[in-house]
CSV table of C-alpha atoms in Angstrom, one decimal:
chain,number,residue,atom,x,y,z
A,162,UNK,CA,11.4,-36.2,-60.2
A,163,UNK,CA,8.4,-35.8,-57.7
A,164,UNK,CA,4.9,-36.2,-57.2
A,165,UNK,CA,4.2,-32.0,-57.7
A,166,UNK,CA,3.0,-32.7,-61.4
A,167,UNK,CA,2.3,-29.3,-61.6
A,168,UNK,CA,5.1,-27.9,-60.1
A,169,UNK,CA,7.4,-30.4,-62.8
A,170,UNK,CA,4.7,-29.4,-65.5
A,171,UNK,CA,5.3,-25.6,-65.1
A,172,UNK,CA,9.2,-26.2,-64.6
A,173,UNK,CA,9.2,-28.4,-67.8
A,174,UNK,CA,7.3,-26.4,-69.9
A,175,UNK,CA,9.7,-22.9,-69.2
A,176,UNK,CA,12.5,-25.0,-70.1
A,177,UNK,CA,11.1,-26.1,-73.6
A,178,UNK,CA,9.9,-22.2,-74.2
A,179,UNK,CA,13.2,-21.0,-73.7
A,180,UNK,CA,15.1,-23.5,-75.3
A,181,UNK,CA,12.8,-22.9,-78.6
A,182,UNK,CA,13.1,-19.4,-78.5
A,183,UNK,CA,17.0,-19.8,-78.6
A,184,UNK,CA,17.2,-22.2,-81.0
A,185,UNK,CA,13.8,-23.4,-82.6
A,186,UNK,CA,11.8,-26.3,-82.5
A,187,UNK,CA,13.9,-28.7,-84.3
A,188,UNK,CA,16.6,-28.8,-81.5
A,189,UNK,CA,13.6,-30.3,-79.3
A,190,UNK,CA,12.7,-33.6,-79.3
A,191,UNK,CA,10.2,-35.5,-76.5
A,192,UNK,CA,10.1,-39.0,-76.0
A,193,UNK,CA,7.4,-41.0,-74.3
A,194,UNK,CA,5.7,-44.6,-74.1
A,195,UNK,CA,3.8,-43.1,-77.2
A,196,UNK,CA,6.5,-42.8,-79.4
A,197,UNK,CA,9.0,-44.6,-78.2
A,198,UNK,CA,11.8,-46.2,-80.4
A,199,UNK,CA,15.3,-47.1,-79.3
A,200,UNK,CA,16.6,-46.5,-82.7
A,201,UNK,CA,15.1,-43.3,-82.9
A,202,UNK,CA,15.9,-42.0,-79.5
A,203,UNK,CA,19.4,-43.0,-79.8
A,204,UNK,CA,19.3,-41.1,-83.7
A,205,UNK,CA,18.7,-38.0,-81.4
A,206,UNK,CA,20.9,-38.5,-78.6
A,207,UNK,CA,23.8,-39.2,-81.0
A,208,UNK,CA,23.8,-38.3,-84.4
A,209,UNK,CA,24.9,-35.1,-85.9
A,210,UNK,CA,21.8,-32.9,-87.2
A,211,UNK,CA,21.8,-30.4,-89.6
A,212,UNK,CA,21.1,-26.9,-88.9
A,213,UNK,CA,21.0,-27.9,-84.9
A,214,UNK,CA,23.5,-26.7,-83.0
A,215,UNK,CA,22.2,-27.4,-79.5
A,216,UNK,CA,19.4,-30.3,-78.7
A,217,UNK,CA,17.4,-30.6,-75.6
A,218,UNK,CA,16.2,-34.1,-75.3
A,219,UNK,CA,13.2,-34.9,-72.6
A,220,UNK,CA,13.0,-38.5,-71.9
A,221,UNK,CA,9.7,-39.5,-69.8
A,222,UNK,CA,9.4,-42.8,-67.8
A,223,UNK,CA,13.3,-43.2,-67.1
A,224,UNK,CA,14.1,-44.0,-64.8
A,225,UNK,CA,11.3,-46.3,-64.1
A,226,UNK,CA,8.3,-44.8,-63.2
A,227,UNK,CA,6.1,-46.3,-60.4
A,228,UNK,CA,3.0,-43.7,-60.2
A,229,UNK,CA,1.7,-45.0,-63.7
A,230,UNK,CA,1.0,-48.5,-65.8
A,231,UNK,CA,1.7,-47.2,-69.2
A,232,UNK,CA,5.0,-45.8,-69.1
A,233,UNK,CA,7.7,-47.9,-70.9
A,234,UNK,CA,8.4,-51.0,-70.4
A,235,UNK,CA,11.1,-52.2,-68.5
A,236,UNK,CA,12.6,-54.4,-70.6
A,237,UNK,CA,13.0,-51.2,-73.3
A,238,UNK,CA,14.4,-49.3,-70.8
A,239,UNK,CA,17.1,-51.5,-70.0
A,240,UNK,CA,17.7,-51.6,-73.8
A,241,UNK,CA,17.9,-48.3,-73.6
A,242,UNK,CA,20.4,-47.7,-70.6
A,243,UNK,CA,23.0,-50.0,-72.0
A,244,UNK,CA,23.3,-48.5,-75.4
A,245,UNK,CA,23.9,-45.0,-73.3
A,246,UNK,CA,26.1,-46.6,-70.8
A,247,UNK,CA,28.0,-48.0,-73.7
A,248,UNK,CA,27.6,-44.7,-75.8
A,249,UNK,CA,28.4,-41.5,-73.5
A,250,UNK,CA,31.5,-40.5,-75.2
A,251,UNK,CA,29.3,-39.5,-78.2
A,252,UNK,CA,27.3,-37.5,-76.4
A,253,UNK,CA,28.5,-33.5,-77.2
A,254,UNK,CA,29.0,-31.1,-74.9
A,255,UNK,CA,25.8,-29.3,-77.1
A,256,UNK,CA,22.9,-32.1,-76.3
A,257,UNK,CA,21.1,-31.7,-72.9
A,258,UNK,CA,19.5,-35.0,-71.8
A,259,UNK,CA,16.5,-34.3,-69.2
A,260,UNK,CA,14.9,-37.6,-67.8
A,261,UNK,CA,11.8,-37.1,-65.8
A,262,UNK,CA,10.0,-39.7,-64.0
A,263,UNK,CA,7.4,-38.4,-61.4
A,264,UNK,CA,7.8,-41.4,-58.9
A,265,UNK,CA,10.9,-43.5,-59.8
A,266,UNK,CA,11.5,-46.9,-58.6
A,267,UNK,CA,14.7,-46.0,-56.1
A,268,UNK,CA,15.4,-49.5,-56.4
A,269,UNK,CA,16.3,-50.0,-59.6
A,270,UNK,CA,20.3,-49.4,-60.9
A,271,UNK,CA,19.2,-47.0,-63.5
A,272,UNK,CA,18.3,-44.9,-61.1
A,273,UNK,CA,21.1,-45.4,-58.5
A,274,UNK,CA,23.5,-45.1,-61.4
A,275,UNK,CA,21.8,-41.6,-62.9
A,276,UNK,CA,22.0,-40.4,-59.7
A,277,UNK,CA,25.6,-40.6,-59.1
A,278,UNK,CA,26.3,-38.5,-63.0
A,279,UNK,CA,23.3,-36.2,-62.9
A,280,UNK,CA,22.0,-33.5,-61.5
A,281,UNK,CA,18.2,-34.1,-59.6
A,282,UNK,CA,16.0,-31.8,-58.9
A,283,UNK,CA,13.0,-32.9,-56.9
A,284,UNK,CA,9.4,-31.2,-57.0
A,285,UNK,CA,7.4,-32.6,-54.1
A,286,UNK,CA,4.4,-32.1,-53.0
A,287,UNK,CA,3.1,-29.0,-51.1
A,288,UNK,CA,2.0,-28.4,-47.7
A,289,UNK,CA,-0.7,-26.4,-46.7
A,290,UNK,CA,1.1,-23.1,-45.8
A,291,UNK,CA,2.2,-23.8,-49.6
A,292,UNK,CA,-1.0,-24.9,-51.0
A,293,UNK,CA,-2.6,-22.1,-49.3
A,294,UNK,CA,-0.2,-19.3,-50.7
A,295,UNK,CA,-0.6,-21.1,-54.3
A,296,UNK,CA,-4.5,-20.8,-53.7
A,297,UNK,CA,-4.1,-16.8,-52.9
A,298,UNK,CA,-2.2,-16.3,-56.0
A,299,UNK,CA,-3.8,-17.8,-58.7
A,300,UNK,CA,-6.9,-15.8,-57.3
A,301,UNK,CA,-5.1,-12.7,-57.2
A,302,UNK,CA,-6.8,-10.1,-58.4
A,303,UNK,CA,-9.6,-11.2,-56.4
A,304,UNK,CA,-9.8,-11.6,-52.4
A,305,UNK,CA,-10.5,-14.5,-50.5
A,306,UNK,CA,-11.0,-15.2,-46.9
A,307,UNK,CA,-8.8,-17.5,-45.1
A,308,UNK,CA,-11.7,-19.4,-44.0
A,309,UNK,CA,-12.9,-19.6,-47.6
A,310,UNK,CA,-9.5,-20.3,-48.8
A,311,UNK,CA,-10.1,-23.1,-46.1
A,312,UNK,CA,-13.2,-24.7,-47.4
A,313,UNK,CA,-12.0,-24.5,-51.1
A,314,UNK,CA,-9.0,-26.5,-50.4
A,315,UNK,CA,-11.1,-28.9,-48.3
A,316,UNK,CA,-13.8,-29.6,-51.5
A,317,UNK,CA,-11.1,-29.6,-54.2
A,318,UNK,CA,-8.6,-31.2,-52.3
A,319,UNK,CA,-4.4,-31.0,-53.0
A,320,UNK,CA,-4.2,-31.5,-56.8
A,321,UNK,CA,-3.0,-27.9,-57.7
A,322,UNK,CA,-4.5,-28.8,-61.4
A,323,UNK,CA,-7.5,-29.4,-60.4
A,324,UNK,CA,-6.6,-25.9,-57.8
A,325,UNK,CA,-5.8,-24.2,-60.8
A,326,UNK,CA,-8.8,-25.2,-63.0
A,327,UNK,CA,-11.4,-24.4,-60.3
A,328,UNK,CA,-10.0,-21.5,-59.7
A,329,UNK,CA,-9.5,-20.0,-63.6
A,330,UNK,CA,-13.6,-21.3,-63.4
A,331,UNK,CA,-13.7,-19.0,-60.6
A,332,UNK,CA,-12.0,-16.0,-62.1
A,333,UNK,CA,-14.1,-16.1,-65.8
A,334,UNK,CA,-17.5,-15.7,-64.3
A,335,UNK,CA,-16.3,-13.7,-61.4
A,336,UNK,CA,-13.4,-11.4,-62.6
A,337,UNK,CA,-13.7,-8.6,-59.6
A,338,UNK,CA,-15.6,-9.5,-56.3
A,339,UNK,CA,-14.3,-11.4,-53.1
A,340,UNK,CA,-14.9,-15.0,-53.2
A,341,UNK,CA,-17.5,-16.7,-51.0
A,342,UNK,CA,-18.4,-20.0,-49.8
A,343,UNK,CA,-21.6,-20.0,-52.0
A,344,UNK,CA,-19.4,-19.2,-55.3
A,345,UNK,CA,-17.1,-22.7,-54.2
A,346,UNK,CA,-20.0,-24.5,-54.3
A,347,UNK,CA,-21.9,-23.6,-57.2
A,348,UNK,CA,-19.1,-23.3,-59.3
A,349,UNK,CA,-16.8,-26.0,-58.5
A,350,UNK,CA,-17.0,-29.4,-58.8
A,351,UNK,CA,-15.5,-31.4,-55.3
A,352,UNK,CA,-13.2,-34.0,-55.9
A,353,UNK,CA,-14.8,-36.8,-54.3
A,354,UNK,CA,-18.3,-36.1,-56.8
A,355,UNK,CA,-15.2,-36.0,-59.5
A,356,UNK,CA,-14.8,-39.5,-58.6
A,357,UNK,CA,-17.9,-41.0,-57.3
A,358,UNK,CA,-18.7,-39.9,-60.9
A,359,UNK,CA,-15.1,-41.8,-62.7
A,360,UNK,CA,-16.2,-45.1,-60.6
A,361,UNK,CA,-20.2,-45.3,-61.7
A,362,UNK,CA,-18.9,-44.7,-65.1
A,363,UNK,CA,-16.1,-47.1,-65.4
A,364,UNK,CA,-18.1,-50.2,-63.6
A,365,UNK,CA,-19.7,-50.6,-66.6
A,366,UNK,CA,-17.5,-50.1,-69.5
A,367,UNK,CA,-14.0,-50.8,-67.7
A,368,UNK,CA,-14.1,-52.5,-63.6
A,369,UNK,CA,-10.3,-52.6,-63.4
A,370,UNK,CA,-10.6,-49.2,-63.9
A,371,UNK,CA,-13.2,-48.1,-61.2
A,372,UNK,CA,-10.8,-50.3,-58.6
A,373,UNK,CA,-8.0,-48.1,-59.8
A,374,UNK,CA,-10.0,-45.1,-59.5
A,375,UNK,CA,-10.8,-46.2,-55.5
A,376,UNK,CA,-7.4,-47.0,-54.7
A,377,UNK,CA,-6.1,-43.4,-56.1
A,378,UNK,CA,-9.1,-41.9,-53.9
A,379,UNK,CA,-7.5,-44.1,-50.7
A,380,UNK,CA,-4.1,-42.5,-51.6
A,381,UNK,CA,-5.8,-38.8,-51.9
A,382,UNK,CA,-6.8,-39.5,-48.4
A,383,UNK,CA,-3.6,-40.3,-47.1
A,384,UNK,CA,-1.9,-37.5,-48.9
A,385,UNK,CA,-4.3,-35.0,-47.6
A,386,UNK,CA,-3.8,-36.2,-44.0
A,387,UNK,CA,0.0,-35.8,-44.8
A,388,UNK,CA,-0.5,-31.8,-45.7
A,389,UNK,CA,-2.7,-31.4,-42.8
């Protein structure tokens, strides 16, 4: 859990790599508000599979998720918790269940009942000092002021993917020199022209949309005032 996407992301996607190199894509299987089907899911969570001798099963959305409007339903993921409730025993030793919900409702007894059997791990989100030192690596080989390091952060703001894409911009069409003021502002695009952009866009082809798109900006704000 945790609002670091990145952070999750990047922790996530190690564990699939090294589970795959050990034992191949068929012991993987990823479930989502995409593809989601009970019967299925519970096929992979409890049935034997040929040729599979481990299985690492990712399960996004459960508990229920609170940061976005299309993950599953609630009334499938209630389905969903009773049949495991009622089927744990037929869980082997050999199948890793992985649930990952970037902001789960604490309210709910899924979660307050996963809590007590699981392991959690929480990725929240950085600080400055860490936002900062996140910043100086990705750059790395190439040097950067702290007051540029500064005014970079303060244009992109505290997503670290949109960090990390600015900065890879950066790096391709300046792979050895120092970085400068001048080079954040031709090359990157600010997040609040990224969304000034999203909300002129959407007020013609979707309005719910753009009013979404203003209340994420309001919670940028706050967020950024929390690192600061």
């Amino acid at each position: 859990t945790g609002e670091n996407t990145y952070t999750l992301r990047q922790e996530l996607w190690r564990w699939k790599t090294s589970f795959i190199e050990k034992y191949w894509e068929d012991s993987l299987f990823l479930f989502n508000s995409e593809n989601w089907d009970n019967w299925v899911v519970n096929q992979a969570l409890y049935a034997w599979w040929l040729f599979v001798s481990k299985k690492l099963i990712i399960i996004e959305g459960i508990p229920k998720d609170m940061s976005q409007d299309w993950w599953i339903p609630q009334d499938k993921i209630d389905k969903f918790f009773a049949d495991f409730e009622a089927n744990q025993q037929y869980l082997t030793q050999d199948t890793m269940v992985l649930f990952l919900s970037y902001k789960p409702d604490k309210r709910t007894r899924i979660f307050k009942r996963l809590s007590e059997n699981v392991q959690v791990k929480n990725f929240d989100l950085y600080k400055e000092p860490q936002l900062k030192a996140f910043i100086r690596e990705k750059f790395q080989p190439l040097e950067i002021d702290n007051d540029v390091e500064d005014y970079f952060l303060e244009k992109i703001w505290t997503d670290m993917v949109r960090l990390g894409s600015e900065i890879e911009k950066i790096k391709c069409v300046v792979p050895w020199w120092k970085v400068t003021d001048e080079m954040v502002d031709y090359y990157c695009f600010g997040m609040i022209e990224a969304n000034v952009f999203s909300i002129f866009d959407q007020l013609f082809s979707s309005p719910i949309q753009a009013v979404k798109t203003l209340e994420n900006m309001q919670r940028e704000w706050k967020d950024w005032n929390a690192v600061l």
